[in-house]
Coordinates of C-alpha atoms in Angstrom, one line a residue:
X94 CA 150.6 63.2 42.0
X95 CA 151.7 66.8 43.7
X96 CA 153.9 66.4 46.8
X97 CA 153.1 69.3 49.8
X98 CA 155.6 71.4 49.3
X99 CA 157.4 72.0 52.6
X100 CA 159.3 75.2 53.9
X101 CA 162.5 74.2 52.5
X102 CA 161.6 73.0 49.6
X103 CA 159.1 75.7 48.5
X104 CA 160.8 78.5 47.2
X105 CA 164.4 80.0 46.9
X106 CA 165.5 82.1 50.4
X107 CA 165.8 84.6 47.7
X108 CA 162.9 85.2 46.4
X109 CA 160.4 87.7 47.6
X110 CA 156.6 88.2 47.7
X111 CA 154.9 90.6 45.0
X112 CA 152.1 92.9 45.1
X113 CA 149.8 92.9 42.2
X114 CA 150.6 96.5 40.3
X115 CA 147.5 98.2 38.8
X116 CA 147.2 97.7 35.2
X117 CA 146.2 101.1 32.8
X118 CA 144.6 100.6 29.9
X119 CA 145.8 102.4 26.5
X120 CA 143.1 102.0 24.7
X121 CA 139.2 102.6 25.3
X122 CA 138.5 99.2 26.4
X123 CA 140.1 97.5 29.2
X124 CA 143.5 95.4 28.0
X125 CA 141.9 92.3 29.9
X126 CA 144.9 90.3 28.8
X127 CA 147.0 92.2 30.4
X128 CA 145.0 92.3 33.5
X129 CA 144.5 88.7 33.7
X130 CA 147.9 88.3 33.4
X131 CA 148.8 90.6 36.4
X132 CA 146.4 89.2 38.7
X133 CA 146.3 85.2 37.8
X134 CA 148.6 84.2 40.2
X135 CA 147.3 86.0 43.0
X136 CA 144.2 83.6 42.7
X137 CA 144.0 80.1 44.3
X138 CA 142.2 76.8 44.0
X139 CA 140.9 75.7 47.2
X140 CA 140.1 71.8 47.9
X141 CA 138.5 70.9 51.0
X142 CA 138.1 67.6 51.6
X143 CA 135.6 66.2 54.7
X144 CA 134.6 62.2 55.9
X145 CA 131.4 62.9 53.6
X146 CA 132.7 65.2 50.6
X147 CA 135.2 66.6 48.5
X148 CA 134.6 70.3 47.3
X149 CA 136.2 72.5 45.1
X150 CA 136.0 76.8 45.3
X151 CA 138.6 79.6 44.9
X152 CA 140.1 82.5 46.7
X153 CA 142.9 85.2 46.9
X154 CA 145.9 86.0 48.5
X155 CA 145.6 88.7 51.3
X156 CA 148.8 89.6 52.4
X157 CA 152.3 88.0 52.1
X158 CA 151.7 85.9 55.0
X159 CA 150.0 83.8 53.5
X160 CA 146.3 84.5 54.5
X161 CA 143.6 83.5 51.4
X162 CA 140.2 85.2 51.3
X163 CA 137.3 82.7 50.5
X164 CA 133.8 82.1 50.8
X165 CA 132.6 80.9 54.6
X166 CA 130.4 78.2 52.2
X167 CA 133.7 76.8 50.6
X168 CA 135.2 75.9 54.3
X169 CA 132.2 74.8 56.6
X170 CA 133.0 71.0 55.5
X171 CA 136.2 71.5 57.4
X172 CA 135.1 73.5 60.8
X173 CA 134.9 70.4 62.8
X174 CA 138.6 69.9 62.5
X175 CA 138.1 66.3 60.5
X176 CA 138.2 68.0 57.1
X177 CA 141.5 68.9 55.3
X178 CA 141.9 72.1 52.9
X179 CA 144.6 72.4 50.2
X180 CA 145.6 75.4 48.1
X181 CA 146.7 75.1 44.7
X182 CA 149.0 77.9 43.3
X183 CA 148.2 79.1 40.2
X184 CA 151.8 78.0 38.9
X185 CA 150.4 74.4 40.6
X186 CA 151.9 74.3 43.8
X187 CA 149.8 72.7 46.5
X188 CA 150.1 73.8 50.1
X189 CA 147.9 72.5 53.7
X190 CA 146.2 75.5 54.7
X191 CA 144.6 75.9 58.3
X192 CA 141.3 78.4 59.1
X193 CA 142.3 81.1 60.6
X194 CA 138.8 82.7 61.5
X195 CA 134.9 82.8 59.7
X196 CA 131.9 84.7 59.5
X197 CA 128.7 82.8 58.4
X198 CA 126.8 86.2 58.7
X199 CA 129.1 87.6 55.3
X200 CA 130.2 84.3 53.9
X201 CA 133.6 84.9 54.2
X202 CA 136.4 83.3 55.5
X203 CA 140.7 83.6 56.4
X204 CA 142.6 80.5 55.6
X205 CA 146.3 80.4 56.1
X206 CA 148.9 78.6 54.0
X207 CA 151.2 75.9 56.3
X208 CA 155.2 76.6 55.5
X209 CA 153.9 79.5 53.0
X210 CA 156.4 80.1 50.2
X211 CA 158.1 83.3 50.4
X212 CA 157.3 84.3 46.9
X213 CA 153.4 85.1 47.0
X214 CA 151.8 87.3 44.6
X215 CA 149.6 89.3 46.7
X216 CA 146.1 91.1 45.0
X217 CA 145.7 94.5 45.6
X218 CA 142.0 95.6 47.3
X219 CA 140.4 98.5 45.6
X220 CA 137.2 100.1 47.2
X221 CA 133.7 99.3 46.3
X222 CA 132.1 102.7 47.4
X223 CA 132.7 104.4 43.8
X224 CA 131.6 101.4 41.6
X225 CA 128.7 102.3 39.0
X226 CA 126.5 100.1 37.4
X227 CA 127.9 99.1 33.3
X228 CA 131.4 99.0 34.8
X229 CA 133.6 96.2 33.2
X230 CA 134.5 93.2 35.7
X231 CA 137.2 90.1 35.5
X232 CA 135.9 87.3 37.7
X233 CA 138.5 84.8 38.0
X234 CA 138.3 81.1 39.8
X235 CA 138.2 77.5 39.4
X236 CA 134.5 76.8 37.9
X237 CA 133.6 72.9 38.1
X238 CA 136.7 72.6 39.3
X239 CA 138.8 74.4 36.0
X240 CA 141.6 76.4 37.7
X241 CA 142.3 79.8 36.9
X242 CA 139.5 80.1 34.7
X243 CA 139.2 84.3 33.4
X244 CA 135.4 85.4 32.3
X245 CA 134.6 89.2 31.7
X246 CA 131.2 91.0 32.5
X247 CA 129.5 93.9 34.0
X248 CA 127.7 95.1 36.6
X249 CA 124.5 94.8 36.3
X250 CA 123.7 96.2 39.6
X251 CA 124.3 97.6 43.0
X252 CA 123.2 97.3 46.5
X253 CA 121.5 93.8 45.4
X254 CA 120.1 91.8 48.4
X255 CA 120.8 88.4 48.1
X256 CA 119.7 85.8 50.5
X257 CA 121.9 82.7 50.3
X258 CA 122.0 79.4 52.1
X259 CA 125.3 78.8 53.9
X260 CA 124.6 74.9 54.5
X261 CA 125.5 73.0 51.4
X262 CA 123.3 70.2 52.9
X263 CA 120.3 72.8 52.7
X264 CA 118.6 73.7 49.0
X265 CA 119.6 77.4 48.2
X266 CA 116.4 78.0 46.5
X267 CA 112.6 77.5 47.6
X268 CA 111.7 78.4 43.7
X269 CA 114.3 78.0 41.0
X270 CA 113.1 81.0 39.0
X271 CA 113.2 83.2 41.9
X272 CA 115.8 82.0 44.5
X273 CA 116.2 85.3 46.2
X274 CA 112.4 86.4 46.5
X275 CA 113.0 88.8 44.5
X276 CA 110.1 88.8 41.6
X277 CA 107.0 91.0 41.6
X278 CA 104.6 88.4 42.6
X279 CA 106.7 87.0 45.8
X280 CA 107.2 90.7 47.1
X281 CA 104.1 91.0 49.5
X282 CA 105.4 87.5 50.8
X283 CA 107.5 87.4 53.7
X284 CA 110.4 85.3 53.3
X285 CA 111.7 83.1 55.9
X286 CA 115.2 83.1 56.8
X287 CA 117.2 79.9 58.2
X288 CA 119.9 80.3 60.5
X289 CA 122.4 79.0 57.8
X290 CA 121.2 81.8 55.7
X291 CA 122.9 85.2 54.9
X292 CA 121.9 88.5 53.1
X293 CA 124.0 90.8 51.3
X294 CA 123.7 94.0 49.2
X295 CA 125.8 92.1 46.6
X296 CA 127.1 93.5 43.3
X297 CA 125.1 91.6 40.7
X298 CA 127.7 90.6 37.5
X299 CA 127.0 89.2 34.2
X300 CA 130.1 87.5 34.3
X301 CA 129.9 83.4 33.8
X302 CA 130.2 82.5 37.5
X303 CA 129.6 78.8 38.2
X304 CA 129.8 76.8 41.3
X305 CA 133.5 76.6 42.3
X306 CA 133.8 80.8 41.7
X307 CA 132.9 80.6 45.0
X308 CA 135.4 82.7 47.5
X309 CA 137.1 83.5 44.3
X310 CA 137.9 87.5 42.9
X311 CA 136.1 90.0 41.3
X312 CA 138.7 92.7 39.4
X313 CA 138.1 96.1 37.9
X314 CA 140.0 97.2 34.6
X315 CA 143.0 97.9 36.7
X316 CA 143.6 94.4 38.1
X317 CA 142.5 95.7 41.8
X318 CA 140.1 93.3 43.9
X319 CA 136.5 94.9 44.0
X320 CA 134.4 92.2 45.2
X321 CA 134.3 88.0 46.4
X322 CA 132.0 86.1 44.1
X323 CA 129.6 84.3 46.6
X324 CA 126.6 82.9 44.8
X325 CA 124.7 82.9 41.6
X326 CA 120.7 82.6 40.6
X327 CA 120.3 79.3 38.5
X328 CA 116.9 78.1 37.1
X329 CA 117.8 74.6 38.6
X330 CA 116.9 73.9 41.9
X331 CA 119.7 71.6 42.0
X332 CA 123.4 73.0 42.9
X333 CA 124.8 69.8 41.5
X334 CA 123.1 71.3 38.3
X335 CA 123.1 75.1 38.3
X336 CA 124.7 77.1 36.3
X337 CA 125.4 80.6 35.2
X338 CA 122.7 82.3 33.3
X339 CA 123.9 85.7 33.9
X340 CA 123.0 86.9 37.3
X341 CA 126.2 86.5 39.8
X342 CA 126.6 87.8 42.8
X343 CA 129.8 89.4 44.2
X344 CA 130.2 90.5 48.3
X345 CA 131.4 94.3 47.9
X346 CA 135.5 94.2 48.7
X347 CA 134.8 97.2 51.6
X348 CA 132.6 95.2 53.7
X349 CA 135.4 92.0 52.3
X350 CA 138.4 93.8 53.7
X351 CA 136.1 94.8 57.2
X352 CA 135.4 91.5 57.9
X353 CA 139.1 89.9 56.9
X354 CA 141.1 92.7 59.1
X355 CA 139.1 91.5 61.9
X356 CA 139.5 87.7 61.1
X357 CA 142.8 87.8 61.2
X358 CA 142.8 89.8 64.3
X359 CA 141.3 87.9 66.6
X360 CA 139.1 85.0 64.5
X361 CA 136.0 86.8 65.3
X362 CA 133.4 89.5 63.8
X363 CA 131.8 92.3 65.8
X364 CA 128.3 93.0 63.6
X365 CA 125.6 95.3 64.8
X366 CA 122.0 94.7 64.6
X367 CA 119.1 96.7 63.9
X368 CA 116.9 94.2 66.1
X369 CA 113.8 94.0 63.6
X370 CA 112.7 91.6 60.9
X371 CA 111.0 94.2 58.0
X372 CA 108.8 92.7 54.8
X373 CA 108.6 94.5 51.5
X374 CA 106.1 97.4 52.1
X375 CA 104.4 99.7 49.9
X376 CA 103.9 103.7 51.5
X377 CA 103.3 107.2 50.0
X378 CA 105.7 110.0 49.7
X379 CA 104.5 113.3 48.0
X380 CA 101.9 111.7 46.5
X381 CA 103.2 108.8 45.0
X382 CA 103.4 105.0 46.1
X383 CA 106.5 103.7 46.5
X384 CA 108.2 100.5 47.6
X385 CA 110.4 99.9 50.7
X386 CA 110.9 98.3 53.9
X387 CA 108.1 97.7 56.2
X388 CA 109.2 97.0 60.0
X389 CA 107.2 94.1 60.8
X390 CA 108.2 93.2 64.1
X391 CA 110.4 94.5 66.6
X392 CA 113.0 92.5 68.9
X393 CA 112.7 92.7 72.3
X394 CA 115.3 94.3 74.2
X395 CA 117.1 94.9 70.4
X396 CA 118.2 97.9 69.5
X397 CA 115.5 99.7 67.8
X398 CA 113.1 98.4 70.5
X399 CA 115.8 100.4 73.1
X400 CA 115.5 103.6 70.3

């Protein structure tokens, strides 16, 4: 067995955290083993341990403080103060960590390493506003449990909603070939949301993502953070049995860093709210029939019922 690592004993008084420098490419493809060399040990394993489970999901170091980005999914075992979280170092150093703030509305989440070593490797954030669909991705994470596990991709997509159950205890999917409502035939339905349910205009990856690349990073060809792989579509209706087929979902690393600044702030998330619940709708513009948003009810005393 691992020993906790305390202050003293952590790391030499010496040594110094790092910040993850961007990697260039020489060639036309991106030098993924460099990349996942820069970045590896920037990514964590995450245990959390309740009364009724043990679960396993990944994140990434923040800042040199020891703050690790993860999924809100990977951590709600432990909100009632009775679970225990460890963080595994990619060089296999395990440390108590402690939440430091959550947001079920993003699925994301601010632990904080106890007597953090001094010698972090920190990830550098990129931006998700210039992405483009056929881009090459790095997801990296511990999936069914295999740390610091490196799988390549795409993106396949942009601006994807996906609607994700946030309650482990809850099944994610109402149909397995369709978990996000998202085929032709469902789109007249309306889909009922629970409140342990969250949508986000996800990138969608073809990168193997499997459960436990949850709260884990999504990298562009320069080794800098572009998104938080949340969830993935699975033709099982069991998450003991999913698996990837393809279609991953990453939360976009603008609204990622939004949502952490403020965490670590104060614990909390402000969010606006349009104050309407819309279905798929079908209208014409210049002539032609096109697909969007149809405002099916409006809130009272929301904001759009105000406007």
């Amino acid at each position: 067995s691992t020993a906790v690592p305390s202050a003293s004993s952590s790391t030499s008084s010496s040594a110094k955290s790092t910040t993850v420098t961007p990697v260039t490419s020489t060639g036309d493809s991106p030098d993924w083993k460099a990349v996942a060399k820069a970045v590896s040990p920037a990514v964590v394993t995450i245990t959390v341990t309740s009364s009724s489970s043990s679960d396993v999901g990944s994140g990434v170091v923040y800042n040199s403080s020891g703050d690790i980005v993860t999924n809100y999914h990977v951590i709600s075992s432990a909100l009632d103060g009775q679970g225990k979280i460890s963080v595994t170092l990619a060089d296999g150093r395990i440390y108590e960590a402690e939440i430091i703030g959550h947001d079920q509305t993003t699925d994301l989440a601010v632990i904080r390493l106890k007597n953090a070593p001094s010698d972090l490797t920190v990830a550098t954030f990129g931006s998700s506003s210039d992405l483009a669909v056929g881009q090459e991705v790095m997801a990296i994470g511990a999936p069914l449990g295999l740390s610091n596990t490196v799988t390549t991709g795409i993106i396949s997509a942009l601006n994807r909603p996906v609607e994700v159950s946030t309650d482990e205890s809850q099944s994610q999917q109402t149909d397995p070939n369709d978990p996000f409502g998202q085929l032709p035939q469902l789109q007249n339905q309306q889909q009922t949301s629970t409140s342990a349910s969250v949508i986000t205009n996800a990138i969608q990856v073809d990168a193997s993502i499997n459960p436990g690349n949850s709260g884990g990073p999504l990298f562009d060809s320069t080794g800098k953070v572009i998104g938080i792989n949340s969830s993935i579509a699975s033709n099982s209706s069991s998450s003991d049995t999913a698996g990837s087929i393809g279609l991953g979902f990453a939360i976009p690393v603008d609204l990622v860093t939004s949502v952490v600044d403020q965490l670590i702030a104060s614990g909390t998330v402000d969010h606006g709210v349009l104050g309407v619940s819309v279905t798929t709708g079908e209208g014409t513009v210049d002539g032609s029939s096109v697909a969007g948003a149809e405002v099916a009810e409006v809130t009272n005393g929301g904001g759009a019922d105000a406007a």
